[in-house]
PDB file of C-alpha atoms in Angstrom:
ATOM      1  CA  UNK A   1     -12.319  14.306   0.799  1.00  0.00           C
ATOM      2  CA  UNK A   2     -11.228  14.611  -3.358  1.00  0.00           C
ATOM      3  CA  UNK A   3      -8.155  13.015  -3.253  1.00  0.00           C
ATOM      4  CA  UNK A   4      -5.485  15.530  -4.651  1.00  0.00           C
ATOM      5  CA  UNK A   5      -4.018  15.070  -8.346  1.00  0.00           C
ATOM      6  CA  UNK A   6      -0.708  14.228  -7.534  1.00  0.00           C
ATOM      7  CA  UNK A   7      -1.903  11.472  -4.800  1.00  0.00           C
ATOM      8  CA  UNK A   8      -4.740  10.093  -7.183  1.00  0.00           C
ATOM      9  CA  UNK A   9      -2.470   7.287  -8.894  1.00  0.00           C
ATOM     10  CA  UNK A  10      -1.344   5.874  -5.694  1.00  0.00           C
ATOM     11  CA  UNK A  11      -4.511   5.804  -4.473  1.00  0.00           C
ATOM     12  CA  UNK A  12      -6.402   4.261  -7.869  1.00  0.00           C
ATOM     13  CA  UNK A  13      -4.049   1.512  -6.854  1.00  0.00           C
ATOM     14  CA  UNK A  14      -5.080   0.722  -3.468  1.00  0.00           C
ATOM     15  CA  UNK A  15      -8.685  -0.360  -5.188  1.00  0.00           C
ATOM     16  CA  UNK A  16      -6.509  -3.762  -6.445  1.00  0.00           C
ATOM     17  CA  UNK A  17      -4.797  -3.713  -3.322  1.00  0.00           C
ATOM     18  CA  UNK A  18      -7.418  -3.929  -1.523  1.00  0.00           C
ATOM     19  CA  UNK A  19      -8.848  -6.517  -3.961  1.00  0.00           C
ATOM     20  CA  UNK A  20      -6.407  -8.707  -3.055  1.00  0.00           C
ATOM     21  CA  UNK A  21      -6.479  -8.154   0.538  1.00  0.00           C
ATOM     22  CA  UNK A  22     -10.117  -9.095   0.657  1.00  0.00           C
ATOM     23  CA  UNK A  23      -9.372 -12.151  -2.176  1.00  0.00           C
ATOM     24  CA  UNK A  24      -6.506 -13.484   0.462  1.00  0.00           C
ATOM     25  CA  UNK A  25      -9.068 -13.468   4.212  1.00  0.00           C
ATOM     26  CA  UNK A  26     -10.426 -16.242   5.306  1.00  0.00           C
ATOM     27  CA  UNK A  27     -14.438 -16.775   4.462  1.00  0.00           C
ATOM     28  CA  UNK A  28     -13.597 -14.371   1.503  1.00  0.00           C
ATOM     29  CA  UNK A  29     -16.009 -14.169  -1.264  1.00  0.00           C
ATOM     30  CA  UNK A  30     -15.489 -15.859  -4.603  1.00  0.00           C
ATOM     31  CA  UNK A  31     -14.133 -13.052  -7.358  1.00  0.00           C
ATOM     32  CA  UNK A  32     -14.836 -13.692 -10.982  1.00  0.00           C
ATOM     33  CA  UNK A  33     -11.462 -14.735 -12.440  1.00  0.00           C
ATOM     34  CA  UNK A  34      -9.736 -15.379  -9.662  1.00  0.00           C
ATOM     35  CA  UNK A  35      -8.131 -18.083  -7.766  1.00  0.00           C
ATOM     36  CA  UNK A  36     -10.343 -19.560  -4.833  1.00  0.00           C
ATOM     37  CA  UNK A  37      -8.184 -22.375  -3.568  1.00  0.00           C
ATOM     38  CA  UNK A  38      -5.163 -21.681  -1.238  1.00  0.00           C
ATOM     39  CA  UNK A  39      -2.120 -22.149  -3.938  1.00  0.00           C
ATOM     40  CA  UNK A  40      -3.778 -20.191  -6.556  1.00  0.00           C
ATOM     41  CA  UNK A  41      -3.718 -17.375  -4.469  1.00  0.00           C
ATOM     42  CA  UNK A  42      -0.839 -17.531  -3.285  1.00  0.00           C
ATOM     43  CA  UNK A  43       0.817 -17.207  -6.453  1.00  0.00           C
ATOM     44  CA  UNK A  44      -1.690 -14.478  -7.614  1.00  0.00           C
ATOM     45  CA  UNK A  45      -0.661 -12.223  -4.238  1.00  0.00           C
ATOM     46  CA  UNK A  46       3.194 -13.024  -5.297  1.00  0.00           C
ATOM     47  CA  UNK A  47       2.067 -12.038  -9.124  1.00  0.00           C
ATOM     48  CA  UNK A  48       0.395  -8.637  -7.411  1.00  0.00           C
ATOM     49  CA  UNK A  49       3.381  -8.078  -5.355  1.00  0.00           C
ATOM     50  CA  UNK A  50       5.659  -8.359  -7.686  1.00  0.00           C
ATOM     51  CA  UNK A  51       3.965  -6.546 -10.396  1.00  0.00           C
ATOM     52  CA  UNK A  52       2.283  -3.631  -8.625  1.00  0.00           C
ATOM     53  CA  UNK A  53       2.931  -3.531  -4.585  1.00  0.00           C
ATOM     54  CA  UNK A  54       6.791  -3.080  -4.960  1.00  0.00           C
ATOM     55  CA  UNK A  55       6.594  -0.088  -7.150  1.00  0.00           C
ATOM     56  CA  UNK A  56       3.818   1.130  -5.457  1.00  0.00           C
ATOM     57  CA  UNK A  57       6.021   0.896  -2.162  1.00  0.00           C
ATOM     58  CA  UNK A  58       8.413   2.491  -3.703  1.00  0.00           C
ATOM     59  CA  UNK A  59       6.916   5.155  -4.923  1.00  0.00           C
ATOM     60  CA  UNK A  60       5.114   5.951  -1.082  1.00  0.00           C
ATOM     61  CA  UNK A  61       8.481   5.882   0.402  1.00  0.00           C
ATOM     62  CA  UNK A  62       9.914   8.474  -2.089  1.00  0.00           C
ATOM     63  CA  UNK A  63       7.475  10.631  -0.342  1.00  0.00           C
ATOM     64  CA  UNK A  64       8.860  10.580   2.985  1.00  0.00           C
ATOM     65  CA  UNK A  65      11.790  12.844   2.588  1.00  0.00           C
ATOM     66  CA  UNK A  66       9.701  15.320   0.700  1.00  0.00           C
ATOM     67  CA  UNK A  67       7.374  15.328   3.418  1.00  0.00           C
ATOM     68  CA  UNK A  68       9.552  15.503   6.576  1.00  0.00           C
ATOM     69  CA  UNK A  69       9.405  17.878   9.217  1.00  0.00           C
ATOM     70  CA  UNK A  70       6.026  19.294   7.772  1.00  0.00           C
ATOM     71  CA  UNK A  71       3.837  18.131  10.574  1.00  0.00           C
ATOM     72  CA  UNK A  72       5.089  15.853  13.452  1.00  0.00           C
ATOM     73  CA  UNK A  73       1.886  13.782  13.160  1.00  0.00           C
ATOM     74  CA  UNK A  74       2.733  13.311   9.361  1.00  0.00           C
ATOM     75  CA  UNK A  75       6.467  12.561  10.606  1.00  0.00           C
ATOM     76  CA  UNK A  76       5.045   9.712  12.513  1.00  0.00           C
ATOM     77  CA  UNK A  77       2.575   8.077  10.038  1.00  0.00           C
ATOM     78  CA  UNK A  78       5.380   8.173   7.308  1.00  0.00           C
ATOM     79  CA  UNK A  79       7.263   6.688   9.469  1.00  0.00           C
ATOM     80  CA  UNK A  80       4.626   3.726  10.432  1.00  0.00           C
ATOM     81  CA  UNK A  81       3.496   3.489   6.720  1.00  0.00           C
ATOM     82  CA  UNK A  82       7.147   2.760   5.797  1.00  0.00           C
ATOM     83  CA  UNK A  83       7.233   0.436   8.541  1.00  0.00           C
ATOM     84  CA  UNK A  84       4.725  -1.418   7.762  1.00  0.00           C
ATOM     85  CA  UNK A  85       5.742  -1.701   3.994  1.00  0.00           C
ATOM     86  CA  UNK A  86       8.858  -3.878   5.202  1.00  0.00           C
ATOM     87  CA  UNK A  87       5.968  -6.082   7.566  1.00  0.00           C
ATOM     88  CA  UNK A  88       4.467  -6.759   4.276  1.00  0.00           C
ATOM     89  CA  UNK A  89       7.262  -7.540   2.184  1.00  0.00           C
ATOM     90  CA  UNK A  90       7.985 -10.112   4.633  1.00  0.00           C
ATOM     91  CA  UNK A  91       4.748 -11.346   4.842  1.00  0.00           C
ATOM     92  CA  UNK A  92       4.727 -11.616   0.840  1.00  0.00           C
ATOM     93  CA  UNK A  93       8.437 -13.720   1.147  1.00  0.00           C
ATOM     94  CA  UNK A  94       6.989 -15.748   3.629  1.00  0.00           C
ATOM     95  CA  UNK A  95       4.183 -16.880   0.860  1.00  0.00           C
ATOM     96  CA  UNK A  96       7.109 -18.808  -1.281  1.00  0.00           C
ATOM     97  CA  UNK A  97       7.714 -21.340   2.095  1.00  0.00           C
ATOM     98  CA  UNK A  98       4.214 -21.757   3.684  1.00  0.00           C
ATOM     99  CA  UNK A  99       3.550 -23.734   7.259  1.00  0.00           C
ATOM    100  CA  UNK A 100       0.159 -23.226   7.232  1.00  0.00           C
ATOM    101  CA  UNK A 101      -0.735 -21.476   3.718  1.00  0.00           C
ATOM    102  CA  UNK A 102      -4.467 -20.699   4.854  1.00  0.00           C
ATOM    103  CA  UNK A 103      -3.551 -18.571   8.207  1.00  0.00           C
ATOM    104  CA  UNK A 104      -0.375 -16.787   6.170  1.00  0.00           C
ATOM    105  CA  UNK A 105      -2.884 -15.564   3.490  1.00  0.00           C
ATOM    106  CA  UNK A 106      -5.185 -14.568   6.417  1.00  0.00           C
ATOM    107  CA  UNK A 107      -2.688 -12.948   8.086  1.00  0.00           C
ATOM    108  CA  UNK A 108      -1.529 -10.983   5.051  1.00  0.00           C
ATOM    109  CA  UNK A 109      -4.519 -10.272   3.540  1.00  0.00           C
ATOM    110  CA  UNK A 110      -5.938  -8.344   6.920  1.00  0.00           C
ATOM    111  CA  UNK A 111      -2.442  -6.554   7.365  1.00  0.00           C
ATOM    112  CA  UNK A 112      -3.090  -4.992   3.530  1.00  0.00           C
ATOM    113  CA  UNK A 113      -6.493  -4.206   3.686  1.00  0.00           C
ATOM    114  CA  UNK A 114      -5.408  -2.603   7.551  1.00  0.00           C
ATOM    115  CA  UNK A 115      -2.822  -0.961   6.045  1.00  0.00           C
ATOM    116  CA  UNK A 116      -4.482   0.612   2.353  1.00  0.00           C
ATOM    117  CA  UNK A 117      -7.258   1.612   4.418  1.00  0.00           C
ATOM    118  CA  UNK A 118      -4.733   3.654   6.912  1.00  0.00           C
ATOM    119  CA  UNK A 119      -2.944   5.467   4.122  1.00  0.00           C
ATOM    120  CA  UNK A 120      -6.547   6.151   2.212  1.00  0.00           C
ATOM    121  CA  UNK A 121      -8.472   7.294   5.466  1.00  0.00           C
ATOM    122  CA  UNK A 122      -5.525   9.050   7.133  1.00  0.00           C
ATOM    123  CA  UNK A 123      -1.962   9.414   5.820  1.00  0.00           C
ATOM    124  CA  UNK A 124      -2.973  10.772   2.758  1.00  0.00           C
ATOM    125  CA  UNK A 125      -5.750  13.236   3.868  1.00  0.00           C
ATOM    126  CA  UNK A 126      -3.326  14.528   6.577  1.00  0.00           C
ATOM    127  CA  UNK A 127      -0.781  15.034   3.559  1.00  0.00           C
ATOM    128  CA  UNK A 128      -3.349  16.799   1.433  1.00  0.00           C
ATOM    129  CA  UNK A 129      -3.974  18.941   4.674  1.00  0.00           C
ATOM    130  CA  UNK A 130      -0.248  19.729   5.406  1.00  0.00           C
ATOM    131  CA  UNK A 131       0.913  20.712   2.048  1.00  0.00           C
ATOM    132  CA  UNK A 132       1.219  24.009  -0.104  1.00  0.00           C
ATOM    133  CA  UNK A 133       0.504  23.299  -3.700  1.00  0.00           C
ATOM    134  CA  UNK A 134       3.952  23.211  -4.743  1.00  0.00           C
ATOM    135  CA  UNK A 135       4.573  20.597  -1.985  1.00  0.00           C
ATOM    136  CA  UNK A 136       2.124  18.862  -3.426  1.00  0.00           C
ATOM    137  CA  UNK A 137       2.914  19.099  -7.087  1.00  0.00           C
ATOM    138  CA  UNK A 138       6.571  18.140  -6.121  1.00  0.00           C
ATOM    139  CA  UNK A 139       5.119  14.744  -4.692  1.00  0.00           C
ATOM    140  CA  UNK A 140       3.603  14.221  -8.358  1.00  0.00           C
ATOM    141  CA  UNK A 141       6.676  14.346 -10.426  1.00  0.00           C
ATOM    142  CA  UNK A 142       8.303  11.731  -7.782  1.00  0.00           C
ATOM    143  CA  UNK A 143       6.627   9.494  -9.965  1.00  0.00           C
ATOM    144  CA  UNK A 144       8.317  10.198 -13.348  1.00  0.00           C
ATOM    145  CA  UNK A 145      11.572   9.931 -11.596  1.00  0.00           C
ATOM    146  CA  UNK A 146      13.381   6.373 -12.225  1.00  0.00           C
TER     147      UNK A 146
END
């Protein structure tokens, strides 16, 4: 499915998300430019985080009162999207005192690429499904708003 217009920003995002999410599993593959041991990226993932995730997080959540009471099902993936958005900040905080640095980056990096793929593959096709054009034009000036 074409991704709608007003969607298409978040979702050209996910592609570094997802990056990272793959960069941050164990027996991941070596990416040009980027950090292979465990410290380096660590502090890349807190770089990402800081730089693009939180924004991007923000900007998902801003949907969610736009979008309620549109379709129960869409009700209830908002509401795990937005719950697993606070998992993940967690997980990111957790990267500044690491126990076992290795398994956290595991950990985190298969909870991102779990949830990116959940929000590509079904949260955002049921949105583009549930919405009038207006609703969906709405969602795109969300982004413009400070």
């Amino acid at each position: 499915m074409k991704r709608h217009e007003s969607l298409a920003p978040l979702s050209r995002e996910h592609h570094g998300a997802l990056i990272l999410a793959r960069l941050l599993q164990k027996g991941a593959p070596a990416y040009k430019g980027l950090p292979a041991d465990p410290a380096g990226k660590a502090r890349y993932a807190l770089q990402f985080y800081e730089n693009e995730l939180t924004q991007h997080f923000i900007y998902e959540e801003k949907m969610v009162p736009v979008l309620k009471d549109i379709n129960p099902k869409l009700d209830d993936m908002l509401r795990e999207m937005s719950e697993e958005h606070v998992i993940l900040r967690e997980l990111f905080s957790q990267l500044n005192n690491p126990k076992d640095l290795s398994a956290q980056l595991d950990k985190l990096g298969k909870a991102l690429e779990k949830h990116v793929r959940k929000e590509e593959r079904e949260i955002f096709p049921l949105i583009q499904d549930s919405c009038d054009p207006h609703l969906l034009s709405k969602i795109s000036t969300l982004f413009h708003e400070q």
